[in-house]
Coordinates of C-alpha atoms and ligand atoms in Angstrom, one line a residue:
X1 CA 204.2 39.4 215.0
X2 CA 202.8 36.3 216.7
X3 CA 204.6 33.0 216.1
X4 CA 203.2 29.7 214.9
X5 CA 204.8 26.3 215.2
X6 CA 203.5 22.8 214.3
X7 CA 205.2 19.4 214.6
X8 CA 204.2 15.9 213.6
X9 CA 206.6 13.0 214.0
X10 CA 207.7 10.3 216.4
X11 CA 208.8 12.4 219.4
X12 CA 206.5 13.9 222.1
X13 CA 205.3 17.1 220.5
X14 CA 204.8 19.4 223.5
X15 CA 208.4 19.9 224.5
X16 CA 209.4 20.5 220.9
X17 CA 206.6 23.0 220.5
X18 CA 207.6 24.9 223.6
X19 CA 211.2 25.0 222.5
X20 CA 210.1 26.4 219.2
X21 CA 207.9 29.0 220.9
X22 CA 210.8 30.1 223.1
X23 CA 212.9 30.7 220.0
X24 CA 210.1 32.7 218.5
X25 CA 209.1 34.7 221.6
X26 CA 210.5 37.8 220.0
X27 CA 207.6 37.8 217.5
X28 CA 205.1 38.4 220.3
X29 CA 205.0 37.7 224.0
X30 CA 201.7 38.5 225.7
X31 CA 200.2 35.0 225.8
X32 CA 200.9 31.6 224.4
X33 CA 199.4 28.2 224.0
X34 CA 199.7 24.7 222.5
X35 CA 197.3 22.0 221.3
X36 CA 198.5 18.4 221.2
X37 CA 196.6 15.4 219.8
X38 CA 197.0 11.7 220.8
X39 CA 194.9 8.6 220.1
X40 CA 194.4 8.0 223.8
X41 CA 193.8 11.5 225.0
X42 CA 192.4 13.2 221.9
X43 CA 192.9 17.0 221.6
X44 CA 194.5 18.6 224.6
X45 CA 194.8 22.4 224.8
X46 CA 196.7 24.6 227.3
X47 CA 197.0 28.3 226.9
X48 CA 197.7 31.2 229.2
X49 CA 198.4 34.9 229.4
X50 CA 202.0 35.8 229.8
X51 CA 205.4 34.7 228.5
X52 CA 206.2 31.2 227.2
X53 CA 207.9 30.4 230.5
X54 CA 204.5 30.6 232.2
X55 CA 203.0 28.1 229.7
X56 CA 206.1 25.9 230.0
X57 CA 205.8 25.9 233.9
X58 CA 202.1 25.0 233.6
X59 CA 202.9 22.0 231.4
X60 CA 206.1 21.0 233.3
X61 CA 208.1 21.6 230.2
X62 CA 205.6 19.7 228.1
X63 CA 205.6 16.5 230.1
X64 CA 201.9 16.9 230.9
X65 CA 200.8 16.5 227.3
X66 CA 200.9 13.3 225.4
X67 CA 201.0 13.0 221.7
X68 CA 203.4 13.3 218.7
X69 CA 201.5 15.9 216.8
X70 CA 200.7 19.5 217.8
X71 CA 200.5 23.2 217.2
X72 CA 201.7 26.2 219.3
X73 CA 201.4 29.9 219.2
X74 CA 202.9 33.0 220.9
X75 CA 200.7 36.1 220.6
X76 CA 201.0 39.8 220.0
X77 CA 197.4 40.9 220.7
X78 CA 195.4 42.7 218.0
X79 CA 191.7 41.7 218.5
X80 CA 191.0 41.2 222.2
X81 CA 193.3 42.0 225.2
X82 CA 196.0 39.5 226.2
X83 CA 194.2 36.9 228.3
X84 CA 193.9 33.2 228.8
X85 CA 190.7 33.1 226.7
X86 CA 192.1 35.2 223.9
X87 CA 195.3 33.2 223.7
X88 CA 195.6 30.6 220.8
X89 CA 194.9 27.8 220.0
X90 CA 191.2 28.5 219.5
X91 CA 189.0 25.5 219.6
X92 CA 185.7 25.0 217.7
X93 CA 182.5 24.7 219.7
X94 CA 182.5 20.9 219.5
X95 CA 186.1 20.7 220.6
X96 CA 187.0 18.9 217.3
X97 CA 189.2 21.5 215.7
X98 CA 192.0 23.6 217.1
X99 CA 193.5 26.5 215.2
X100 CA 196.4 29.0 215.6
X101 CA 196.4 32.1 213.5
X102 CA 198.8 34.9 212.6
X103 CA 197.4 38.0 210.9
X104 CA 194.1 39.8 211.0
X105 CA 190.7 38.7 209.6
X106 CA 189.2 41.9 208.4
X107 CA 185.6 40.7 207.8
X108 CA 185.4 38.7 211.1
X109 CA 182.5 40.8 212.5
X110 CA 180.3 39.9 209.6
X111 CA 181.2 36.2 209.8
X112 CA 180.7 36.2 213.5
X113 CA 177.2 37.6 213.1
X114 CA 176.4 34.9 210.6
X115 CA 177.7 32.2 212.9
X116 CA 175.9 33.6 215.9
X117 CA 172.7 33.3 213.8
X118 CA 173.5 29.7 213.3
X119 CA 173.5 29.3 217.1
X120 CA 177.3 29.0 217.5
X121 CA 178.7 30.2 220.8
X122 CA 182.0 32.1 221.1
X123 CA 184.3 32.1 224.0
X124 CA 186.8 34.8 223.0
X125 CA 186.9 38.3 221.5
X126 CA 189.3 37.3 218.7
X127 CA 189.0 37.3 215.0
X128 CA 190.9 34.0 215.1
X129 CA 188.2 32.1 216.9
X130 CA 185.8 33.1 214.2
X131 CA 187.9 31.1 211.7
X132 CA 187.9 28.0 214.0
X133 CA 184.1 28.1 214.2
X134 CA 183.7 28.8 210.5
X135 CA 185.9 25.9 209.7
X136 CA 183.8 23.6 211.8
X137 CA 180.6 25.0 210.2
X138 CA 181.9 24.0 206.7
X139 CA 183.4 20.8 207.9
X140 CA 180.1 19.7 209.4
X141 CA 178.6 20.1 205.9
X142 CA 181.2 18.2 203.8
X143 CA 183.2 16.1 206.3
X144 CA 186.2 16.9 204.2
X145 CA 188.8 19.1 206.0
X146 CA 190.6 20.2 202.9
X147 CA 187.3 21.3 201.3
X148 CA 186.4 23.1 204.5
X149 CA 189.7 25.0 204.7
X150 CA 189.4 25.9 201.1
X151 CA 185.8 27.3 201.7
X152 CA 187.1 29.3 204.7
X153 CA 189.9 30.9 202.8
X154 CA 187.6 31.9 200.0
X155 CA 185.2 33.5 202.6
X156 CA 187.6 35.4 204.8
X157 CA 189.4 38.7 204.0
X158 CA 192.6 39.8 205.5
X159 CA 196.0 38.2 206.3
X160 CA 196.6 34.8 207.8
X161 CA 198.9 32.0 208.5
X162 CA 197.0 29.0 210.0
X163 CA 198.0 25.9 211.8
X164 CA 195.1 23.5 212.2
X165 CA 194.4 20.1 213.9
X166 CA 191.2 18.2 213.4
X167 CA 190.6 15.2 215.7
X168 CA 189.1 13.3 212.7
X169 CA 192.4 13.5 210.9
X170 CA 194.8 11.6 213.2
X171 CA 198.4 12.4 212.3
X172 CA 197.7 15.3 210.0
X173 CA 198.3 19.0 210.5
X174 CA 196.9 21.5 208.0
X175 CA 198.3 24.9 207.2
X176 CA 197.2 27.8 205.0
X177 CA 198.7 31.2 204.3
X178 CA 198.1 34.6 202.8
X179 CA 200.3 37.7 203.6
X180 CA 201.7 36.1 206.7
X181 CA 204.8 33.9 206.6
X182 CA 204.6 30.1 206.9
X183 CA 207.5 27.7 206.4
X184 CA 207.4 24.0 206.0
X185 CA 210.3 22.0 207.5
X186 CA 211.3 18.6 206.2
X187 CA 212.8 15.8 208.2
X188 CA 213.2 12.0 208.3
X189 CA 210.0 10.7 209.9
X190 CA 208.9 14.2 211.0
X191 CA 207.8 17.5 209.6
X192 CA 207.4 21.1 210.8
X193 CA 205.4 24.1 210.2
X194 CA 206.5 27.5 211.5
X195 CA 206.2 31.2 210.9
X196 CA 209.9 31.5 211.5
X197 CA 212.9 29.3 210.6
X198 CA 214.4 29.8 214.0
X199 CA 211.6 27.7 215.6
X200 CA 212.7 24.5 213.8
X201 CA 216.4 25.2 213.0
X202 CA 217.5 22.8 215.7
X203 CA 215.8 19.9 213.8
X204 CA 216.0 20.7 210.1
X205 CA 217.5 23.2 207.7
X206 CA 215.6 21.7 204.8
X207 CA 212.6 24.1 204.2
X208 CA 210.1 25.4 201.8
X209 CA 208.2 28.7 201.9
X210 CA 204.4 28.5 201.5
X211 CA 203.0 30.9 199.0
X212 CA 199.8 32.9 199.3
X213 CA 196.7 30.9 198.7
X214 CA 198.4 27.6 199.4
X215 CA 197.1 24.9 201.8
X216 CA 199.4 22.1 203.1
X217 CA 198.6 18.8 204.6
X218 CA 201.5 17.7 206.8
X219 CA 202.0 14.2 208.2
X220 CA 205.1 12.6 209.7
X221 CA 206.1 11.1 206.4
X222 CA 204.8 13.6 203.8
X223 CA 203.9 17.1 203.0
X224 CA 201.4 17.8 200.3
X225 CA 200.8 21.3 199.2
X226 CA 197.7 22.5 197.2
X227 CA 197.0 25.8 195.5
X228 CA 193.7 27.7 196.1
X229 CA 192.0 25.5 193.5
X230 CA 193.1 22.4 195.5
X231 CA 195.4 21.3 192.8
X232 CA 198.7 19.7 194.0
X233 CA 201.7 22.0 194.0
X234 CA 205.4 20.9 194.0
X235 CA 207.5 23.0 196.4
X236 CA 211.0 24.0 195.8
X237 CA 213.2 23.2 198.8
X238 CA 215.8 25.7 200.3
X239 CA 218.7 25.0 202.6
X240 CA 219.1 27.4 205.6
X241 CA 222.8 28.4 205.7
X242 CA 223.1 29.3 209.3
X243 CA 222.8 26.9 212.2
X244 CA 221.1 26.9 215.6
X245 CA 224.0 28.8 217.4
X246 CA 223.2 31.9 215.3
X247 CA 219.8 32.0 217.0
X248 CA 221.2 31.6 220.6
X249 CA 222.8 34.2 222.9
X250 CA 226.1 32.4 223.0
X251 CA 227.1 33.7 226.4
X252 CA 226.0 37.3 225.9
X253 CA 223.5 38.7 228.4
X254 CA 221.1 39.8 225.7
X255 CA 220.5 39.2 222.0
X256 CA 220.7 43.0 221.5
X257 CA 224.2 43.2 222.9
X258 CA 225.3 40.1 220.9
X259 CA 223.9 41.6 217.7
X260 CA 225.6 45.0 218.4
X261 CA 228.9 43.1 218.8
X262 CA 228.3 41.1 215.6
X263 CA 228.2 44.3 213.5
X264 CA 231.8 44.3 212.2
X265 CA 231.4 40.7 211.0
X266 CA 228.0 41.4 209.6
X267 CA 229.3 44.4 207.7
X268 CA 232.1 42.2 206.3
X269 CA 229.6 39.6 205.1
X270 CA 227.3 42.1 203.5
X271 CA 230.0 44.1 201.8
X272 CA 233.2 42.3 201.1
X273 CA 231.9 39.6 198.8
X274 CA 230.3 42.4 196.7
X275 CA 233.6 44.2 196.1
X276 CA 236.0 42.5 193.7
X277 CA 239.2 44.0 192.2
X278 CA 238.1 47.4 193.5
X279 CA 234.7 47.3 191.8
X280 CA 231.3 46.9 193.4
X281 CA 229.7 43.8 191.8
X282 CA 226.0 43.3 192.4
X283 CA 225.4 40.2 190.4
X284 CA 222.2 39.5 192.2
X285 CA 220.7 42.4 190.4
X286 CA 218.8 41.9 187.2
X287 CA 218.6 45.6 186.5
X288 CA 220.2 46.5 183.1
X289 CA 222.4 49.5 182.5
X290 CA 219.7 50.8 180.2
X291 CA 217.0 50.6 182.9
X292 CA 219.3 52.3 185.4
X293 CA 219.8 55.2 183.0
X294 CA 216.1 55.5 182.4
X295 CA 215.1 56.1 186.0
X296 CA 214.4 59.8 186.8
X297 CA 213.8 59.4 190.5
X298 CA 214.2 57.0 193.4
X299 CA 211.6 56.3 196.1
X300 CA 212.6 54.6 199.3
X301 CA 209.9 52.8 201.2
X302 CA 210.2 51.3 204.7
X303 CA 209.1 51.4 208.3
X304 CA 210.8 52.1 211.6
X305 CA 214.6 51.7 211.7
X306 CA 214.5 50.6 208.0
X307 CA 213.0 53.9 207.2
X308 CA 215.8 55.6 209.1
X309 CA 218.3 53.7 206.9
X310 CA 216.3 55.2 204.0
X311 CA 216.8 58.7 205.5
X312 CA 220.6 58.2 205.6
X313 CA 220.3 56.8 202.1
X314 CA 218.5 59.9 200.8
X315 CA 221.5 62.1 201.6
X316 CA 224.1 59.6 200.3
X317 CA 222.2 58.6 197.1
X318 CA 221.3 62.1 196.1
X319 CA 224.9 63.1 196.5
X320 CA 226.2 60.2 194.6
X321 CA 223.5 60.0 191.9
X322 CA 222.4 63.6 191.4
X323 CA 218.8 62.2 191.1
X324 CA 215.9 63.1 193.4
X325 CA 215.4 60.5 196.2
X326 CA 212.3 60.6 198.3
X327 CA 211.8 58.5 201.5
X328 CA 208.4 57.3 202.4
X329 CA 206.9 55.7 205.5
X330 CA 205.4 52.6 204.0
X331 CA 202.1 53.1 206.0
X332 CA 201.7 56.5 204.4
X333 CA 202.9 55.7 200.9
X334 CA 200.0 53.4 200.1
X335 CA 197.4 56.0 200.8
X336 CA 199.1 59.1 199.4
X337 CA 198.3 58.6 195.7
X338 CA 202.0 58.2 195.1
X339 CA 203.7 59.6 191.9
X340 CA 205.3 56.4 190.7
X341 CA 205.7 55.3 187.1
X342 CA 208.1 53.1 185.1
X343 CA 210.8 55.7 185.4
X344 CA 210.8 55.3 189.2
X345 CA 213.2 53.0 191.0
X346 CA 211.5 51.9 194.2
X347 CA 213.9 50.7 196.9
X348 CA 212.1 48.8 199.6
X349 CA 214.0 48.1 202.9
X350 CA 212.9 45.5 205.4
X351 CA 214.9 43.3 207.8
X352 CA 212.1 40.7 208.2
X353 CA 210.8 41.0 204.6
X354 CA 207.3 40.5 206.1
X355 CA 206.3 43.9 207.3
X356 CA 202.8 44.2 206.0
X357 CA 202.8 48.0 205.5
X358 CA 206.1 47.7 203.5
X359 CA 204.8 44.8 201.4
X360 CA 201.5 46.5 200.6
X361 CA 203.4 49.7 199.6
X362 CA 205.7 47.7 197.4
X363 CA 202.7 46.1 195.7
X364 CA 201.2 49.5 195.1
X365 CA 204.4 50.8 193.6
X366 CA 204.5 47.7 191.3
X367 CA 200.9 48.3 190.3
X368 CA 201.8 51.8 189.3
X369 CA 204.6 50.5 187.1
X370 CA 207.6 51.2 189.4
X371 CA 210.6 48.9 189.3
X372 CA 211.1 47.4 192.8
X373 CA 214.4 46.5 194.5
X374 CA 214.2 45.1 198.0
X375 CA 217.0 45.2 200.6
X376 CA 216.0 42.3 202.9
X377 CA 217.6 40.2 205.6
X378 CA 215.4 37.2 205.8
X379 CA 215.9 34.8 202.9
X380 CA 212.8 33.7 201.0
X381 CA 210.6 36.2 202.9
X382 CA 207.5 37.6 201.1
X383 CA 209.1 41.0 200.2
X384 CA 212.2 39.3 198.9
X385 CA 210.1 37.0 196.7
X386 CA 207.8 39.6 195.3
X387 CA 210.3 42.4 194.5
X388 CA 211.7 42.6 191.0
X389 CA 215.2 42.6 192.5
X390 CA 216.5 41.7 195.9
X391 CA 219.8 42.4 197.7
X392 CA 220.2 40.3 200.8
X393 CA 221.9 41.8 203.8
X394 CA 223.3 38.5 205.0
X395 CA 223.3 39.6 208.7
X396 CA 222.1 36.2 210.0
X397 CA 219.1 35.9 212.3
X398 CA 218.3 39.1 214.3
X399 CA 216.4 38.1 217.4
X400 CA 216.3 41.3 219.6
X401 CA 213.3 43.4 218.8
X402 CA 215.5 46.5 218.6
X403 CA 217.3 46.2 215.4
X404 CA 221.1 46.8 215.3
X405 CA 223.0 44.6 212.9
X406 CA 220.2 44.6 210.4
X407 CA 220.2 48.4 210.4
X408 CA 224.0 48.5 209.8
X409 CA 223.9 46.0 207.0
X410 CA 220.9 47.6 205.3
X411 CA 222.8 50.8 205.4
X412 CA 226.0 49.2 204.0
X413 CA 224.1 47.5 201.2
X414 CA 222.3 50.7 200.3
X415 CA 225.6 52.6 200.2
X416 CA 227.0 49.9 197.9
X417 CA 223.9 50.1 195.7
X418 CA 224.3 53.9 195.5
X419 CA 227.9 53.6 194.5
X420 CA 227.1 50.9 191.9
X421 CA 224.3 53.0 190.4
X422 CA 226.5 56.1 190.4
X423 CA 229.2 54.2 188.5
X424 CA 226.6 53.2 185.8
X425 CA 225.3 56.7 185.6
X426 CA 228.8 58.3 185.6
X427 CA 227.9 60.6 188.4
X428 CA 230.8 59.7 190.7
X429 CA 234.4 60.8 190.0
X430 CA 236.7 57.7 189.6
X431 CA 238.9 59.0 192.5
X432 CA 236.0 59.3 194.8
X433 CA 234.7 55.8 193.7
X434 CA 238.1 54.3 194.6
X435 CA 238.2 56.2 197.9
X436 CA 234.8 54.9 199.0
X437 CA 235.6 51.3 198.0
X438 CA 238.9 51.5 199.8
X439 CA 237.3 53.0 202.9
X440 CA 234.6 50.3 202.9
X441 CA 237.3 47.8 203.8
X442 CA 238.3 49.8 206.9
X443 CA 234.8 50.0 208.4
X444 CA 234.7 46.7 210.3
X445 CA 238.0 47.5 212.1
X446 CA 236.8 50.9 213.0
X447 CA 233.6 49.4 214.4
X448 CA 235.7 47.1 216.4
X449 CA 237.6 50.0 217.8
X450 CA 234.3 51.6 219.0
X451 CA 233.1 48.3 220.5
X452 CA 236.4 48.0 222.4
X453 CA 235.4 51.2 224.3
X454 CA 231.9 50.1 225.5
X455 CA 233.0 50.9 229.1
X456 CA 233.0 54.6 228.3
X457 CA 229.5 54.5 226.9
X458 CA 228.4 52.4 229.9
X459 CA 229.7 55.1 232.1
X460 CA 227.8 57.9 230.3
X461 CA 224.6 55.7 230.4
X462 CA 225.1 55.5 234.2
X463 CA 225.2 59.3 234.3
X464 CA 222.2 60.0 232.2
X465 CA 219.8 57.0 232.6
X466 CA 217.5 59.0 235.0
X467 CA 216.5 61.6 232.5
X468 CA 212.9 61.4 231.4
X469 CA 213.2 63.4 228.2
X470 CA 216.0 63.4 225.6
X471 CA 216.5 65.3 222.4
X472 CA 218.8 64.0 219.6
X473 CA 219.9 66.9 217.4
X474 CA 222.0 66.9 214.2
X475 CA 222.2 68.2 210.7
X476 CA 222.2 66.3 207.4
X477 CA 223.5 62.7 207.9
X478 CA 223.7 63.4 211.7
X479 CA 220.0 64.2 211.7
X480 CA 219.2 60.9 209.9
X481 CA 221.4 59.0 212.3
X482 CA 219.8 60.8 215.2
X483 CA 216.4 59.4 214.2
X484 CA 217.7 55.9 214.8
X485 CA 219.6 56.8 218.0
X486 CA 216.4 58.3 219.4
X487 CA 214.2 55.3 218.4
X488 CA 216.7 52.9 219.9
X489 CA 216.6 54.8 223.2
X490 CA 212.8 55.1 223.4
X491 CA 211.9 51.6 222.3
X492 CA 214.0 49.8 224.9
X493 CA 214.3 52.2 227.8
X494 CA 210.8 53.9 227.6
X495 CA 212.4 57.3 227.9
X496 CA 210.6 60.0 225.9
X497 CA 213.0 61.0 223.1
X498 CA 212.8 63.0 219.9
X499 CA 215.2 63.5 217.0
X500 CA 215.3 67.0 215.5
X501 CA 217.2 68.6 212.6
X502 CA 219.3 71.1 214.7
X503 CA 218.3 74.0 212.5
X504 CA 214.6 73.3 213.3
X505 CA 215.0 73.7 217.1
X506 CA 214.6 77.4 217.1
X507 CA 211.3 77.1 215.2
X508 CA 209.5 75.8 218.2
X509 CA 211.1 72.8 220.0
X510 CA 213.8 74.9 221.8
X511 CA 211.0 75.9 224.2
X512 CA 211.2 72.5 225.7
X513 CA 214.9 72.8 226.5
X514 CA 215.3 73.8 230.2
X515 CA 217.8 73.2 233.0
X516 CA 218.8 69.6 233.0
X517 CA 217.3 68.5 229.7
X518 CA 219.5 65.9 228.1
X519 CA 220.5 66.7 224.5
X520 CA 222.5 64.2 222.5
X521 CA 224.2 66.5 220.0
X522 CA 225.5 64.7 216.9
X523 CA 228.5 66.4 215.2
X524 CA 230.0 63.7 213.0
X525 CA 229.1 65.3 209.7
X526 CA 232.3 67.2 209.0
X527 CA 231.0 69.9 206.5
X528 CA 228.6 71.1 209.1
X529 CA 230.6 70.6 212.3
X530 CA 230.8 74.3 213.1
X531 CA 227.0 74.6 212.9
X532 CA 226.7 71.6 215.1
X533 CA 228.9 73.4 217.7
X534 CA 226.7 76.5 217.5
X535 CA 223.6 74.4 218.2
X536 CA 225.4 72.9 221.2
X537 CA 226.1 76.4 222.5
X538 CA 222.5 77.4 222.0
X539 CA 221.1 74.5 224.0
X540 CA 223.7 74.9 226.7
X541 CA 222.7 78.5 227.1
X542 CA 219.2 77.2 227.9
X543 CA 220.5 74.9 230.6
X544 CA 220.7 71.6 228.6
X545 CA 223.2 68.9 229.6
X546 CA 224.9 67.9 226.4
X547 CA 226.3 64.5 225.5
X548 CA 228.0 65.0 222.2
X549 CA 229.0 62.4 219.5
X550 CA 231.7 63.5 217.1
X551 CA 234.7 62.2 215.2
X552 CA 238.1 61.7 216.8
X553 CA 239.5 64.8 215.0
X554 CA 236.9 67.1 216.4
X555 CA 236.9 65.6 219.9
X556 CA 239.0 68.3 221.5
X557 CA 236.9 71.2 220.1
X558 CA 233.7 69.5 221.2
X559 CA 235.1 68.9 224.7
X560 CA 235.4 72.6 225.2
X561 CA 231.6 73.0 225.2
X562 CA 229.8 69.7 225.7
X563 CA 229.4 68.1 229.1
X564 CA 230.4 64.6 227.8
X565 CA 231.9 63.6 224.5
X566 CA 232.0 60.3 222.7
X567 CA 234.1 60.1 219.5
X568 CA 234.3 57.7 216.7
X569 CA 237.0 57.2 214.0
X570 CA 236.9 59.4 210.9
X571 CA 235.8 57.8 207.7
X572 CA 234.4 58.7 204.3
X573 CA 231.3 60.9 204.8
X574 CA 228.9 58.3 203.4
X575 CA 230.1 55.7 206.0
X576 CA 230.1 58.1 209.0
X577 CA 226.6 57.1 210.1
X578 CA 227.6 53.4 210.0
X579 CA 230.1 54.2 212.7
X580 CA 228.2 56.9 214.6
X581 CA 225.2 54.7 215.1
X582 CA 227.1 52.1 217.1
X583 CA 227.7 54.2 220.2
X584 CA 224.0 55.3 220.0
X585 CA 222.9 51.7 220.1
X586 CA 225.2 51.0 223.0
X587 CA 224.0 54.1 224.9
X588 CA 220.4 52.9 224.5
X589 CA 221.3 49.4 225.6
X590 CA 223.1 50.5 228.7
X591 CA 220.5 53.1 229.7
X592 CA 217.8 50.4 229.4
X593 CA 220.0 48.0 231.4
X594 CA 220.3 50.7 234.2
X595 CA 216.6 51.2 234.2
X596 CA 216.0 47.4 234.5
X597 CA 214.1 47.1 231.3
X598 CA 213.4 43.9 229.4
X599 CA 215.9 44.8 226.6
X600 CA 215.2 42.0 224.1
X601 CA 211.4 42.1 224.6
X602 CA 210.3 45.7 225.1
X603 CA 206.7 46.3 226.0
X604 CA 204.1 46.4 223.3
X605 CA 206.5 45.6 220.5
X606 CA 207.2 42.6 218.3
X607 CA 209.9 41.9 215.9
X608 CA 208.1 41.5 212.7
X609 CA 205.0 43.6 212.2
X610 CA 202.7 41.6 210.0
X611 CA 199.5 43.6 210.6
X612 CA 198.5 47.0 209.3
Ligands
M6R701 O1 211.4 44.1 209.4 P1 211.4 45.5 209.0 O2 212.7 46.1 208.8 O3 210.4 45.8 207.9 O4 210.8 46.2 210.3 C1 210.5 47.6 210.3 C2 210.4 48.1 211.7 O5 209.3 47.5 212.4 C3 211.6 47.9 212.5 O6 212.7 48.5 211.9 C4 211.5 48.5 214.0 O7 211.4 49.8 213.9 C5 212.7 48.0 214.8 N1 212.3 47.0 215.7 C6 213.3 49.1 215.6 O8 214.4 48.7 216.3

């Protein structure tokens, strides 16, 4: 949510900043801006409402700005509508300081009042400008920028990643963070600051993650980091394993389509290295056998699609472990006085590892004594670093706002974790354990078989893209999978869509089914297939048009009653949603394509939600 980039080096900064912003546009895309400093021209700022392309056109690709040091920002509006004025960077009243900000300053009203009383004038409605002005207020007193930044971060409440330029400090960028990611990039004669590795991956894979409370002073030749007491801190460097091509479309029309197609490989990378000699090996876990046996329940916490992974996980883990598993929306968990203690295993799922609600819920669970285990895609992200244990999904960068390969790999890792825990607890029969492990090896090929038939799904999308209301219905694992199918459709095609447990329909929702309503009926969960058929009959009787998803072995039966049928290969029950979700992703993709939607950057959304 919002993207920050900073560069200081020997090259012209503006084109590099714009390029970085283009790569981070998925983090927010309602307005953007850059500030570049040079000895001759001083601080130059350009910002505008709209996409990065608008800004780039204004600056002729960056040629209009001179200077080898600068900061840039792409915004997802929180305080103040998307507009030229509210776009970042924000500049202090004297024009001496420029600042970009990710996050939310919760006490900005009170500080703004204070500054207004000091006679300071504001030009925007944002919480971020308040910080730029407060910074100048303190700087004017001490004439020491580091001291001023330190005073600011002790005064403000909320979350922030800051990139700052002060004209009195030629050649130095300043950064500070709390609860909003900031990464330092190291190069030979240049350095970067960014909220996302993708922004600088073309220039460096040598990075360090800033921690909460830290301030960094970044020049072309050095980076010095300080803690919140202004004591120097030595940062551990990390090497990013993927390269720039992973963050590019590579000939595909959209990142979402590319990422759907990458799922077989992503599954292989997430699962295969963790199975050796027929056993699931989770060496990255520090959990002991004794601790595993001591848990009496599991809570899963996540948001959005990651929550839907948790919903599938509930069915699979309860079945494998015979322990209660509860799934919580992270934004609800923190405020529901949760029943967590040291006998609770808390599984936190997050692609980005930066979702604020999820992170806050995880902290609450830790505070209550729960043992936290995070399933995360982004290496070194805040959730990954704070959890007691972390299992990475190794899906590579996911750029499309609508998650696909991250969902699949989260699910795969959660299934593996379930199997691993069941083995320790002795709650899975050896034959079933072997069957699941064996079946895991077939999933990528089965996914490939589904992806080879995208034309069929494209055809169905062309038949149904004009509907303005869709219901996804299913039972058990199909219900959990339907939640994700429905979210995919609504987030990128803007069609109203709901997922219902089929058995619930007759308790109210069936009143909405009328002639022509599209129902996507999910019937891949073999034990309840007959019931799924009955529900199809029920909605057909009320005039619904039914697009059914089932397994190859039930296709013929389903064809007798549904209007259209998609089928996927059969697999072990726990993996059926891993296959079933693929056509649902493709259906959403093609429907959105037919409706002319901006698939990779759907309205009002951002990839990583770092505000509450
Ligand atoms: O990064 P996270 O997994 O924590 O993100 C959670 C949700 O914001 C995310 O899954 C969202 O629902 C997806 N964009 C949906 O496709």
